[in-house]
Amino acid sequence: MLKTLLYINEDLASSIALRYMAYLNKVVPIALYVGHVEEADEKEQTGTGWVRRAWEDGVASNGKRLVDRMLRTENIDCPLAGRPKIFVGDRETEIIYELRSGNYDLFAQGYLNTADPDSFFSFISSSLYAKAPCPILVVKNLTVSKKCALLCADSVSPEVLVEKSLPIIGASSLKIDIVYYKFKELEDLKILDREEGGSQLRETESLLAKAGQSVDGVTVITGTPEQTGDFLKEYALVASTFPGRKSMRMQTLANSLASVLLVR
Amino acid sequence: MKILVALDTKDYSRKILKNVARLAENTLADIIFLGVQEGGTKPAKSMEKALLKYQQDVYSHFSPDESPYADFSSQKWQEKGPGDWIMTFKGMKEFRLRIRTGSVAKQTIAVAAEVESDLIVIGCGSKFGCEWDGEMNVPLRIAKDAPCSVLIVKHVQKAGEIVSILDQSVVSQDSLEMVNQLVTLHDAGLKIVGVKEKKGGKKDKIEKRMVDLLKYYNDRGISAWIKLLDSKDVKDYVTHSSREAIVALWMGGKESLVKKLFSRSMVDKLLETTRSSLLILR
């Protein structure tokens, strides 16, 4: 079972993420924990000893109410592995601490899909994402699909992509496709011959075969990041290594309607 | 539900009938077929013939036992007023044929208001953009001025996706259902695109609206993809989407951001670029 921490807030992204995890649980056995951090205003953080503890308890109970409200509203068909984890303090510090001390296999968080790649990049380049000890699932949409994709491109290390993604997707009943992406300004997305994927694609296929993982389909596509992002919507999730800021893969992942599994 | 279908004798009108029949079947709607002729003291033969043929085409979609409409029997045109003729078939649901004289856009809007229709369906040619009998502004005028939702069908082929653009305005139950119907008719995916003002003041409201919509469609077994756009990006996004998808614009009340963004010229441009249909929801 994948020990997973899902961070939730009271918003649309979390609403989608909760339901998505319930779906994912049907294809990958998950031990799901939900967490939330109450970030109090620095000016409010006064006092020591019991005064501070009482203040923290008060703030934490606000967080607990929020999480309870979300869980009640969404009423997801997925049992939680433990009570919701509510922390008080800096969001990123608290989550990193929990991920490390709890030895999680996966961290998941909702992200409201926008057309702005910068917003996506700043989301995935935060210190939380940089320091997280496990793969991160950015849940963008509730895609009910039986397929997932490994996103390959020239800048991707096949070893890292395969080795780090497999503990998550290899444990699932999802069929695995490899999508090799090449950027080109085109009117419409174009499917190329498999040979166009070159050595990176061959290596990815061979690593998957070595790991005893069958591949359902291989597609080499070329087009704009927007077109490719739209193409990926057929997948429950798209696994990728962390992209560089200016790479076309970053733009593609930003435009992906499917959820993104980031590994390093 | 009441559907008003504006028709003439051209090919684009004939082509939409299959969609109208399926829509009628799925929603059990009252149907009004409206033909508009320039003038005259009695219905033009060509218009009479066309409407009766169209009615037959819709009837043929239903098996006789399951049709909600009355049998196709010999009826006569009743004069409702000067330049206004009507033929009514009353079954479990009502099917009316109506011919009026005057301008197509004006008469369609007037009848829609009079019968309180929920949806106007109209076809258009694609030779020069989206024209009706050679006139470019008929579908546009109906889309802009109608008191209810309007579906303009330019090409009847299946669309792979329905892209619904909404702002913070209240979304009516009928509009939700119409999008649901389009998704079913086309066996298409649904993308819900929320538009927020650049200042971001109403983001929470839009998010709440999107949560409601997502739940509504998920409960009906329709999975929807969500996207949130800044108002400055939405025109390009919609223009691009309209090439392949059916765009549904939620043009709510006076405060509607989508209504402000999609001025007359913008809707005109969409009608020109779309390769399928455009749905204006009210």
Coordinates of C-alpha atoms in Angstrom, one line a residue:
Chain A
M1 CA 0.0 0.0 0.0
L2 CA 1.2 3.4 -0.9
K3 CA 1.4 5.6 2.2
T4 CA 0.1 8.9 0.9
L5 CA -0.3 12.3 2.4
L6 CA -2.9 14.5 0.7
Y7 CA -2.8 18.2 1.6
I8 CA -6.2 19.8 1.7
N9 CA -7.6 23.3 2.0
E10 CA -11.1 24.5 1.6
D11 CA -11.1 25.1 -2.1
L12 CA -11.9 23.7 -5.5
A13 CA -8.4 22.2 -6.0
S14 CA -8.7 20.2 -2.8
S15 CA -12.2 19.2 -3.6
I16 CA -11.0 17.7 -6.9
A17 CA -8.0 16.2 -5.2
L18 CA -10.0 14.4 -2.6
R19 CA -12.3 12.8 -5.2
Y20 CA -9.3 12.0 -7.4
M21 CA -7.6 10.1 -4.6
A22 CA -10.8 8.1 -4.0
Y23 CA -10.6 7.1 -7.7
L24 CA -6.9 6.4 -7.6
N25 CA -7.5 4.2 -4.6
K26 CA -9.5 1.9 -6.9
V27 CA -6.5 1.4 -9.2
V28 CA -3.6 1.7 -6.7
P29 CA -4.0 0.5 -3.1
I30 CA -3.4 3.6 -1.0
A31 CA -3.1 4.2 2.7
L32 CA -4.5 7.8 2.6
Y33 CA -3.8 10.4 5.2
V34 CA -5.1 14.0 4.8
G35 CA -3.2 16.9 6.3
H36 CA -3.7 20.6 6.7
V37 CA -1.6 23.4 8.0
E38 CA -3.0 26.4 9.8
E39 CA -0.7 29.3 9.1
A40 CA -1.3 31.9 11.8
D41 CA -0.4 35.5 11.4
E42 CA 3.0 36.2 13.0
K43 CA 1.6 39.0 15.1
E44 CA -0.9 36.6 16.6
Q45 CA 1.9 34.2 17.8
T46 CA 2.5 35.6 21.2
G47 CA 2.9 34.1 24.7
T48 CA 4.8 31.1 26.0
G49 CA 4.0 28.0 28.0
W50 CA 0.3 27.2 28.5
V51 CA -0.7 30.5 26.9
R52 CA 0.9 29.5 23.7
R53 CA -0.3 25.9 23.9
A54 CA -3.9 27.2 24.4
W55 CA -3.5 29.5 21.4
E56 CA -2.1 26.7 19.2
D57 CA -5.0 24.4 20.2
G58 CA -7.4 27.1 19.2
V59 CA -5.8 27.6 15.8
A60 CA -5.5 23.8 15.3
S61 CA -9.2 23.4 16.0
N62 CA -10.0 25.9 13.3
G63 CA -8.0 23.7 10.9
K64 CA -9.7 20.6 12.1
R65 CA -13.1 22.1 11.5
L66 CA -12.1 23.1 8.0
V67 CA -10.9 19.5 7.2
D68 CA -14.0 18.0 8.7
R69 CA -16.1 20.3 6.6
M70 CA -14.3 19.2 3.4
L71 CA -14.4 15.5 4.2
R72 CA -18.1 15.8 5.1
T73 CA -18.9 17.8 1.9
E74 CA -16.9 15.5 -0.4
N75 CA -17.9 12.3 1.4
I76 CA -15.3 10.3 -0.6
D77 CA -15.5 6.6 -1.2
C78 CA -12.0 6.0 0.2
P79 CA -11.3 5.1 3.9
L80 CA -8.7 7.3 5.6
A81 CA -5.7 5.4 7.1
G82 CA -5.7 7.7 10.1
R83 CA -7.1 10.8 11.7
P84 CA -6.6 14.0 9.7
K85 CA -3.3 15.6 10.6
I86 CA -3.5 19.3 11.5
F87 CA -0.4 21.3 12.0
V88 CA 0.1 24.9 13.1
G89 CA 3.0 26.9 11.6
D90 CA 4.7 27.4 8.3
R91 CA 3.0 25.3 5.7
E92 CA 6.1 24.1 3.8
T93 CA 8.2 23.4 6.9
E94 CA 5.4 21.4 8.6
I95 CA 4.6 19.3 5.5
I96 CA 8.3 18.5 4.8
Y97 CA 8.7 17.5 8.5
E98 CA 5.6 15.2 8.3
L99 CA 6.7 13.6 5.0
R100 CA 10.1 12.8 6.4
S101 CA 9.1 11.6 9.8
G102 CA 6.1 9.7 8.5
N103 CA 8.1 7.9 5.8
Y104 CA 5.4 8.6 3.1
D105 CA 5.6 7.1 -0.4
L106 CA 3.7 9.9 -2.1
F107 CA 2.6 13.4 -1.4
A108 CA -0.5 14.7 -3.2
Q109 CA -1.9 18.2 -3.6
G110 CA -4.6 19.8 -5.7
Y111 CA -3.7 22.5 -8.2
L112 CA -6.3 24.5 -10.1
N113 CA -5.4 24.3 -13.7
T114 CA -4.7 27.6 -15.3
A115 CA -3.2 28.7 -18.7
D116 CA -0.3 30.3 -16.9
P117 CA 2.9 28.3 -17.0
D118 CA 4.7 30.7 -14.6
S119 CA 2.1 30.0 -12.0
F120 CA 2.6 26.2 -12.4
F121 CA 6.4 26.6 -12.3
S122 CA 6.4 28.6 -9.1
F123 CA 4.0 26.0 -7.6
I124 CA 6.4 23.1 -8.4
S125 CA 9.6 25.0 -7.6
S126 CA 8.6 25.9 -4.1
S127 CA 10.9 24.6 -1.3
L128 CA 8.3 22.0 -0.4
Y129 CA 8.6 20.5 -3.8
A130 CA 12.4 20.8 -3.8
K131 CA 12.8 19.2 -0.4
A132 CA 10.0 16.6 -0.5
P133 CA 11.6 13.1 0.1
C134 CA 9.0 11.3 -2.1
P135 CA 7.3 11.7 -5.5
I136 CA 4.6 14.4 -5.7
L137 CA 1.3 14.1 -7.4
V138 CA -0.1 17.4 -8.6
V139 CA -3.8 16.7 -9.0
K140 CA -5.3 18.9 -11.7
N141 CA -8.5 17.2 -12.7
L142 CA -10.7 14.3 -11.9
T143 CA -9.7 12.1 -14.9
V144 CA -11.4 8.8 -14.7
S145 CA -9.1 6.8 -17.0
K146 CA -7.5 3.4 -16.9
K147 CA -4.3 4.6 -18.5
C148 CA -1.3 6.6 -17.3
A149 CA 1.6 8.0 -19.3
L150 CA 5.4 8.3 -18.8
L151 CA 6.3 11.6 -20.5
C152 CA 9.6 11.4 -22.3
A153 CA 11.6 14.1 -24.0
D154 CA 15.2 14.9 -24.9
S155 CA 15.8 16.4 -21.4
V156 CA 14.5 13.5 -19.5
S157 CA 16.7 10.9 -17.8
P158 CA 15.0 7.5 -18.6
E159 CA 16.6 5.9 -15.5
V160 CA 15.2 8.4 -13.1
L161 CA 11.8 8.5 -14.8
V162 CA 11.4 4.7 -14.8
E163 CA 13.0 3.9 -11.5
K164 CA 11.1 6.6 -9.5
S165 CA 7.8 6.3 -11.2
L166 CA 7.4 2.5 -11.1
P167 CA 6.9 2.2 -7.3
I168 CA 3.8 4.3 -7.8
I169 CA 2.4 3.4 -11.2
G170 CA 3.9 -0.1 -11.3
A171 CA 1.8 -1.0 -8.2
S172 CA -1.4 0.1 -10.0
S173 CA -3.7 -1.6 -12.4
L174 CA -3.3 1.4 -14.8
K175 CA -2.1 0.5 -18.3
I176 CA 1.2 2.3 -19.1
D177 CA 1.8 4.3 -22.2
I178 CA 5.0 6.1 -23.1
V179 CA 4.5 9.5 -24.7
Y180 CA 7.5 11.1 -26.3
Y181 CA 7.2 14.8 -26.9
K182 CA 8.9 17.0 -29.4
F183 CA 8.1 20.7 -29.6
K184 CA 7.1 22.3 -32.9
E185 CA 4.8 25.2 -33.7
L186 CA 2.1 23.4 -35.7
E187 CA -1.6 24.1 -36.5
D188 CA -2.5 20.7 -35.1
L189 CA -0.8 18.0 -33.0
K190 CA 1.0 15.5 -35.1
I191 CA 1.8 11.8 -34.4
L192 CA 5.3 10.8 -35.6
D193 CA 6.9 7.5 -36.4
R194 CA 8.2 5.6 -33.3
E195 CA 11.8 6.0 -34.6
E196 CA 11.6 9.8 -34.1
G197 CA 11.7 9.1 -30.3
G198 CA 15.4 8.1 -30.7
S199 CA 17.6 6.6 -28.0
Q200 CA 15.8 8.1 -25.1
L201 CA 12.6 6.3 -26.0
R202 CA 14.4 3.0 -26.7
E203 CA 16.1 3.3 -23.3
T204 CA 12.9 4.0 -21.5
E205 CA 11.2 1.0 -23.2
S206 CA 14.2 -1.3 -22.3
L207 CA 14.2 -0.2 -18.7
L208 CA 10.5 -0.9 -18.3
A209 CA 11.0 -4.3 -19.9
K210 CA 13.9 -5.0 -17.6
A211 CA 11.6 -4.2 -14.7
G212 CA 9.1 -6.6 -16.0
Q213 CA 6.6 -3.8 -16.8
S214 CA 4.6 -4.1 -20.0
V215 CA 3.9 -1.1 -22.1
D216 CA 0.5 -0.6 -23.6
G217 CA 1.3 2.0 -26.2
V218 CA 4.1 4.3 -27.4
T219 CA 3.2 7.6 -29.0
V220 CA 5.7 10.1 -30.4
I221 CA 4.0 13.5 -30.7
T222 CA 5.0 16.9 -31.9
G223 CA 3.1 20.2 -31.5
T224 CA 2.8 23.0 -29.1
P225 CA 2.7 22.5 -25.3
E226 CA -1.0 23.6 -25.3
Q227 CA -1.9 20.9 -27.9
T228 CA 0.1 18.3 -26.0
G229 CA -1.4 19.3 -22.7
D230 CA -4.8 18.7 -24.2
F231 CA -3.7 15.4 -25.7
L232 CA -2.7 14.1 -22.2
K233 CA -6.2 14.6 -20.8
E234 CA -6.9 10.9 -21.7
Y235 CA -4.6 9.8 -18.9
A236 CA -5.3 9.4 -15.2
L237 CA -1.9 10.8 -14.6
V238 CA 1.3 11.7 -16.4
A239 CA 4.6 10.9 -14.8
S240 CA 7.6 13.1 -15.5
T241 CA 10.9 14.2 -14.0
F242 CA 11.0 17.7 -12.6
P243 CA 11.2 20.0 -15.6
G244 CA 13.5 23.1 -16.0
R245 CA 11.9 26.5 -15.9
K246 CA 12.3 27.3 -19.6
S247 CA 11.8 23.8 -21.0
M248 CA 8.9 23.0 -23.3
R249 CA 8.2 20.0 -21.1
M250 CA 7.5 22.4 -18.2
Q251 CA 5.1 24.3 -20.5
T252 CA 3.5 21.0 -21.5
L253 CA 3.0 19.9 -17.9
A254 CA 1.6 23.3 -17.1
N255 CA -0.9 22.8 -19.8
S256 CA -1.6 19.2 -19.0
L257 CA -5.2 18.6 -18.1
A258 CA -4.2 15.3 -16.5
S259 CA -2.7 15.1 -13.1
V260 CA 1.1 15.2 -13.0
L261 CA 3.3 12.8 -11.0
L262 CA 6.7 14.5 -10.5
V263 CA 9.7 12.4 -9.6
R264 CA 13.4 13.1 -9.1
Chain B
M1 CA -38.5 22.3 -21.8
K2 CA -39.6 24.2 -24.9
I3 CA -37.4 24.3 -28.0
L4 CA -37.9 26.8 -30.8
V5 CA -36.2 25.8 -34.1
A6 CA -35.9 28.5 -36.7
L7 CA -35.9 26.9 -40.1
D8 CA -35.9 27.8 -43.8
T9 CA -35.7 25.7 -47.0
K10 CA -31.9 25.5 -47.1
D11 CA -29.6 22.6 -46.6
Y12 CA -28.2 23.9 -43.3
S13 CA -31.7 23.8 -41.8
R14 CA -32.4 20.2 -43.0
K15 CA -29.1 19.1 -41.5
I16 CA -29.9 20.1 -37.9
L17 CA -33.1 18.0 -37.7
K18 CA -31.4 14.8 -36.5
N19 CA -29.9 16.8 -33.6
V20 CA -33.2 18.4 -32.9
A21 CA -34.9 15.0 -32.8
R22 CA -32.3 13.6 -30.4
L23 CA -32.6 16.7 -28.2
A24 CA -36.4 16.4 -28.2
E25 CA -36.1 12.7 -27.3
N26 CA -33.7 13.2 -24.5
T27 CA -35.5 16.2 -22.9
L28 CA -39.1 15.4 -23.8
A29 CA -39.5 18.9 -25.0
D30 CA -42.3 20.8 -26.6
I31 CA -41.2 21.7 -30.1
I32 CA -42.0 24.7 -32.3
F33 CA -40.8 24.8 -35.9
L34 CA -40.7 28.4 -37.1
G35 CA -40.4 29.4 -40.7
V36 CA -40.2 33.1 -41.6
Q37 CA -41.2 34.4 -45.0
E38 CA -40.7 38.0 -46.3
G39 CA -44.4 38.8 -46.8
G40 CA -47.7 37.6 -48.2
T41 CA -51.2 37.1 -47.0
K42 CA -50.9 33.3 -46.7
P43 CA -48.1 30.8 -46.0
A44 CA -45.8 30.3 -48.9
K45 CA -46.1 26.8 -50.4
S46 CA -42.4 26.2 -50.2
M47 CA -42.3 27.0 -46.5
E48 CA -45.3 24.9 -45.7
K49 CA -43.9 22.0 -47.6
A50 CA -40.5 22.4 -45.9
L51 CA -41.9 22.6 -42.4
L52 CA -44.2 19.6 -42.8
K53 CA -41.3 17.6 -44.3
Y54 CA -39.0 18.6 -41.4
Q55 CA -41.7 17.5 -39.0
Q56 CA -42.0 14.1 -40.7
D57 CA -38.2 13.8 -40.4
V58 CA -38.3 14.4 -36.7
Y59 CA -41.3 12.0 -36.2
S60 CA -39.4 9.3 -38.1
H61 CA -36.8 9.4 -35.4
F62 CA -39.3 8.0 -32.9
S63 CA -41.0 4.6 -33.0
P64 CA -44.8 5.1 -33.2
D65 CA -45.3 3.7 -29.7
E66 CA -42.7 5.9 -28.1
S67 CA -43.3 9.2 -29.7
P68 CA -44.4 11.9 -27.2
Y69 CA -46.0 13.9 -30.1
A70 CA -49.4 13.5 -31.6
D71 CA -49.9 11.5 -34.8
F72 CA -49.0 13.2 -38.0
S73 CA -52.5 13.9 -39.2
S74 CA -53.9 16.3 -41.7
Q75 CA -54.3 19.6 -40.1
K76 CA -54.9 23.0 -41.5
W77 CA -53.1 26.3 -40.9
Q78 CA -54.9 28.5 -38.5
E79 CA -54.4 32.3 -38.9
K80 CA -53.2 33.5 -35.5
G81 CA -52.9 37.1 -36.6
P82 CA -51.8 39.1 -39.6
G83 CA -48.8 37.3 -41.2
D84 CA -48.9 34.6 -38.5
W85 CA -50.1 31.1 -39.1
I86 CA -50.0 28.1 -36.8
M87 CA -50.6 24.3 -36.9
T88 CA -50.6 22.5 -33.5
F89 CA -50.2 18.7 -32.8
K90 CA -51.1 17.9 -29.3
G91 CA -49.8 14.7 -27.8
M92 CA -48.1 14.0 -24.5
K93 CA -45.9 16.9 -25.7
E94 CA -46.9 19.6 -28.1
F95 CA -45.5 20.0 -31.6
R96 CA -46.2 23.3 -33.4
L97 CA -45.5 24.5 -36.9
R98 CA -45.6 28.2 -37.3
I99 CA -45.0 30.6 -40.2
R100 CA -44.6 34.3 -39.8
T101 CA -43.8 37.2 -42.1
G102 CA -41.1 39.7 -41.5
S103 CA -37.4 39.6 -40.6
V104 CA -36.0 36.2 -39.5
A105 CA -34.1 37.5 -36.5
K106 CA -36.9 39.8 -35.2
Q107 CA -39.6 37.1 -35.6
T108 CA -37.5 34.4 -34.0
I109 CA -36.8 36.5 -31.0
A110 CA -40.4 37.6 -30.8
V111 CA -41.8 34.1 -30.9
A112 CA -39.1 32.9 -28.4
A113 CA -40.3 35.6 -26.0
E114 CA -44.0 34.9 -26.6
V115 CA -43.9 31.2 -26.0
E116 CA -41.2 31.5 -23.3
S117 CA -38.9 29.0 -25.0
D118 CA -35.9 27.7 -23.2
L119 CA -33.8 27.2 -26.2
I120 CA -33.6 28.4 -29.8
V121 CA -31.9 26.1 -32.3
I122 CA -30.7 27.5 -35.6
G123 CA -28.5 26.2 -38.4
C124 CA -26.3 28.3 -40.6
G125 CA -24.2 28.0 -43.7
S126 CA -20.4 28.0 -43.6
K127 CA -19.5 29.4 -47.0
F128 CA -18.8 32.9 -45.8
G129 CA -18.7 32.4 -42.0
C130 CA -22.1 31.7 -40.5
E131 CA -24.8 32.9 -42.9
W132 CA -28.5 32.5 -43.1
D133 CA -29.9 32.7 -46.6
G134 CA -26.9 34.8 -47.6
E135 CA -27.2 37.2 -44.7
M136 CA -24.4 37.3 -42.3
N137 CA -26.0 38.8 -39.3
V138 CA -29.1 36.7 -38.7
P139 CA -27.6 34.0 -36.4
L140 CA -25.5 36.7 -34.6
R141 CA -28.6 38.9 -33.9
I142 CA -30.5 36.0 -32.6
A143 CA -27.5 34.9 -30.4
K144 CA -27.1 38.4 -29.0
D145 CA -30.8 39.5 -28.5
A146 CA -32.7 36.3 -27.7
P147 CA -34.3 36.1 -24.3
C148 CA -33.2 32.5 -23.9
S149 CA -30.3 30.2 -24.7
V150 CA -29.4 29.8 -28.3
L151 CA -27.7 26.9 -30.1
I152 CA -26.2 27.8 -33.5
V153 CA -25.3 24.7 -35.4
K154 CA -22.8 25.4 -38.2
H155 CA -21.6 21.8 -38.8
V156 CA -23.4 18.9 -37.5
Q157 CA -20.5 16.5 -37.2
K158 CA -19.7 15.2 -33.8
A159 CA -17.5 17.4 -31.6
G160 CA -15.0 15.8 -29.4
E161 CA -15.4 18.3 -26.6
I162 CA -17.8 20.8 -25.1
V163 CA -16.0 23.8 -23.7
S164 CA -18.2 25.7 -21.2
I165 CA -17.0 29.2 -20.3
L166 CA -18.5 30.7 -17.1
D167 CA -17.9 33.5 -14.8
Q168 CA -19.2 34.3 -11.3
S169 CA -22.8 34.6 -12.6
V170 CA -25.6 32.3 -11.3
V171 CA -26.0 29.3 -13.6
S172 CA -29.5 28.1 -14.3
Q173 CA -30.6 24.5 -14.0
D174 CA -31.8 24.6 -17.6
S175 CA -28.3 25.7 -18.8
L176 CA -26.7 22.9 -16.9
E177 CA -29.0 20.4 -18.4
M178 CA -28.4 21.8 -21.9
V179 CA -24.7 21.3 -21.6
N180 CA -25.5 17.8 -20.3
Q181 CA -27.5 17.2 -23.4
L182 CA -24.8 18.4 -25.8
V183 CA -22.3 16.1 -24.0
T184 CA -24.7 13.2 -24.5
L185 CA -25.6 14.1 -28.1
H186 CA -22.0 14.3 -29.2
D187 CA -20.6 11.7 -26.8
A188 CA -18.1 14.4 -26.0
G189 CA -15.8 15.4 -23.1
L190 CA -16.7 18.4 -21.1
K191 CA -14.3 21.2 -20.1
I192 CA -15.4 23.8 -17.6
V193 CA -13.4 27.0 -17.9
G194 CA -13.8 29.6 -15.2
V195 CA -13.0 33.2 -16.0
K196 CA -11.7 35.5 -13.3
E197 CA -11.0 39.2 -13.4
K198 CA -7.3 40.0 -13.4
K199 CA -7.7 41.7 -10.0
G200 CA -8.8 38.3 -8.7
G201 CA -11.5 39.6 -6.4
K202 CA -14.1 37.0 -7.4
K203 CA -11.9 33.9 -7.5
D204 CA -13.7 32.3 -4.5
K205 CA -17.1 32.9 -6.1
I206 CA -16.0 31.3 -9.4
E207 CA -14.4 28.4 -7.6
K208 CA -17.6 27.8 -5.7
R209 CA -19.5 27.9 -8.9
M210 CA -17.1 25.4 -10.5
V211 CA -17.3 23.0 -7.5
D212 CA -21.1 23.0 -7.9
L213 CA -20.9 22.3 -11.6
L214 CA -18.3 19.6 -11.2
K215 CA -20.5 17.9 -8.6
Y216 CA -23.6 18.3 -10.8
Y217 CA -21.9 16.6 -13.8
N218 CA -20.0 14.0 -11.8
D219 CA -23.3 12.9 -10.2
R220 CA -24.6 12.3 -13.7
G221 CA -21.5 10.2 -14.6
I222 CA -20.0 13.0 -16.8
S223 CA -16.3 13.7 -16.0
A224 CA -15.3 17.3 -16.6
W225 CA -12.0 18.9 -16.9
I226 CA -11.5 22.1 -15.0
K227 CA -9.5 25.2 -16.0
L228 CA -9.3 28.7 -14.6
L229 CA -8.4 31.6 -16.9
D230 CA -7.6 35.2 -16.5
S231 CA -10.1 37.4 -18.3
K232 CA -7.2 38.7 -20.6
D233 CA -6.5 35.1 -21.8
V234 CA -10.1 34.0 -22.4
K235 CA -10.8 35.4 -25.9
D236 CA -7.7 33.7 -27.4
Y237 CA -8.5 30.5 -25.6
V238 CA -12.1 30.4 -26.8
T239 CA -11.3 31.3 -30.3
H240 CA -8.8 28.5 -30.5
S241 CA -11.1 26.0 -28.8
S242 CA -14.0 26.9 -31.1
R243 CA -12.1 25.3 -34.1
E244 CA -12.6 21.8 -32.8
A245 CA -15.0 22.0 -29.8
I246 CA -18.5 23.3 -29.2
V247 CA -18.2 26.4 -27.1
A248 CA -20.9 27.1 -24.6
L249 CA -20.8 30.7 -23.3
W250 CA -22.6 31.3 -20.0
M251 CA -23.9 34.9 -20.5
G252 CA -25.7 35.5 -17.2
G253 CA -27.0 38.8 -15.8
K254 CA -25.9 42.3 -16.3
E255 CA -22.8 41.8 -14.2
S256 CA -21.7 38.9 -16.3
L257 CA -18.0 39.1 -17.1
V258 CA -18.3 36.7 -20.0
K259 CA -21.1 39.0 -21.5
K260 CA -18.8 42.0 -21.2
L261 CA -15.8 40.1 -22.8
F262 CA -17.8 38.6 -25.6
S263 CA -19.1 41.7 -27.4
R264 CA -21.0 41.5 -30.6
S265 CA -17.9 41.4 -32.7
M266 CA -16.3 38.7 -30.6
V267 CA -19.4 36.4 -30.9
D268 CA -19.4 37.2 -34.6
K269 CA -15.7 36.1 -34.8
L270 CA -16.6 32.9 -32.9
L271 CA -19.4 32.1 -35.3
E272 CA -16.9 32.6 -38.1
T273 CA -14.2 30.4 -36.6
T274 CA -16.2 27.5 -35.2
R275 CA -16.2 24.3 -37.1
S276 CA -19.1 22.9 -35.1
S277 CA -21.6 24.8 -33.0
L278 CA -21.9 27.7 -30.5
L279 CA -24.2 27.6 -27.5
I280 CA -25.1 30.8 -25.8
L281 CA -26.6 30.1 -22.3
R282 CA -28.8 32.4 -20.4

